[in-house]
Coordinates of C-alpha atoms in Angstrom, one line a residue:
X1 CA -66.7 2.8 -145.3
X2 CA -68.5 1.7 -142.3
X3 CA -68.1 3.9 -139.0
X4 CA -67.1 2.3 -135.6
X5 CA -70.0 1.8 -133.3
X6 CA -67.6 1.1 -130.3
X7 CA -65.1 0.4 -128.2
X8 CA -65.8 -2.6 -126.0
X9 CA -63.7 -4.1 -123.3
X10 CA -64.3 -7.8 -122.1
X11 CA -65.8 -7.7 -118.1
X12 CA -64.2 -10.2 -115.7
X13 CA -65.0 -14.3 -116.8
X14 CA -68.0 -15.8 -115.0
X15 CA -68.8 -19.6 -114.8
X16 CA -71.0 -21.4 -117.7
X17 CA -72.6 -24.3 -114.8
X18 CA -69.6 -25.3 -113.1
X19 CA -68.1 -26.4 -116.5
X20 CA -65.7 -23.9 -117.8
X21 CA -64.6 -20.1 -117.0
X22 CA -65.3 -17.4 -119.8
X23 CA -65.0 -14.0 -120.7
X24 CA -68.6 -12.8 -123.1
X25 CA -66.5 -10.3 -125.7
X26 CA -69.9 -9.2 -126.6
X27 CA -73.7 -10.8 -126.1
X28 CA -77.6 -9.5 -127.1
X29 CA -77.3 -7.6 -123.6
X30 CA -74.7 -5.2 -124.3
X31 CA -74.7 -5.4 -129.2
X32 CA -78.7 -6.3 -129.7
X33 CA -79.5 -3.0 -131.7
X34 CA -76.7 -3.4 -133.5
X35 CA -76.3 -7.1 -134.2
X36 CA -78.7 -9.6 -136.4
X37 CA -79.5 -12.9 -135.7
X38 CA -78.8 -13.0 -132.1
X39 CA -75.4 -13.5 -132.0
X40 CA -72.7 -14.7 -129.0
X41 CA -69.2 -14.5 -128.4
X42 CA -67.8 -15.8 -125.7
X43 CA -63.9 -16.7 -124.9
X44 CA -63.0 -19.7 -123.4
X45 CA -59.4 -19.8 -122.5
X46 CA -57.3 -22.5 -121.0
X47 CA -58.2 -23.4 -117.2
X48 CA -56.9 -26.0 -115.0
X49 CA -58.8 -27.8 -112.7
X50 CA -58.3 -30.6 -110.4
X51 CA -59.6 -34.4 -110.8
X52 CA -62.7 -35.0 -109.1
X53 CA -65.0 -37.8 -109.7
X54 CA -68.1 -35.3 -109.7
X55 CA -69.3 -34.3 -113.3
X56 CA -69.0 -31.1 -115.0
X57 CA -70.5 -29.1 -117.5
X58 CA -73.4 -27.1 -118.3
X59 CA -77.6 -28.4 -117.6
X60 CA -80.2 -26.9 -118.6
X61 CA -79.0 -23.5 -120.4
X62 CA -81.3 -20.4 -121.8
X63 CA -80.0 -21.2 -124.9
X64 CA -80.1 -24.6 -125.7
X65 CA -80.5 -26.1 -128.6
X66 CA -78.8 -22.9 -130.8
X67 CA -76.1 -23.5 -132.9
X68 CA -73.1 -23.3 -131.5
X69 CA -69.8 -22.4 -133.7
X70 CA -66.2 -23.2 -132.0
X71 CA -63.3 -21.7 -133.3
X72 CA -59.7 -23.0 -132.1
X73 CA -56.7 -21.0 -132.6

């Protein structure tokens, strides 16, 4: 049986660009000695936002170019 390494709590959200809101359930900061590859997991619930005809989303980004895996539920 494997043993539990922790208990971790989700911190408040924080922006990804001006994009979208999420809440990082856990990241390389806070699970690198225990994770392998680096590894991401970030929730991105619904938001609302209000029409504008300025552009969202995300620029340049430290990790770009990583696979990215989305899971809808």
């Amino acid at each position: 049986m494997k043993n539990i390494i922790g208990i971790y709590t989700s911190p408040r959200g924080h922006w990804v660009g001006d994009g979208f809101p999420v809440r990082t359930l856990f990241s390389y900061d806070t699970m690198g000695k225990h994770i392998s590859p680096f590894l991401l997991l970030d929730h991105a619930g619904p938001a609302d936002f209000t029409p504008t005809d300025k552009r969202r989303g995300v620029g340049q980004h430290p990790h770009r170019g990583f696979e990215t895996v989305t899971i809808v539920y």
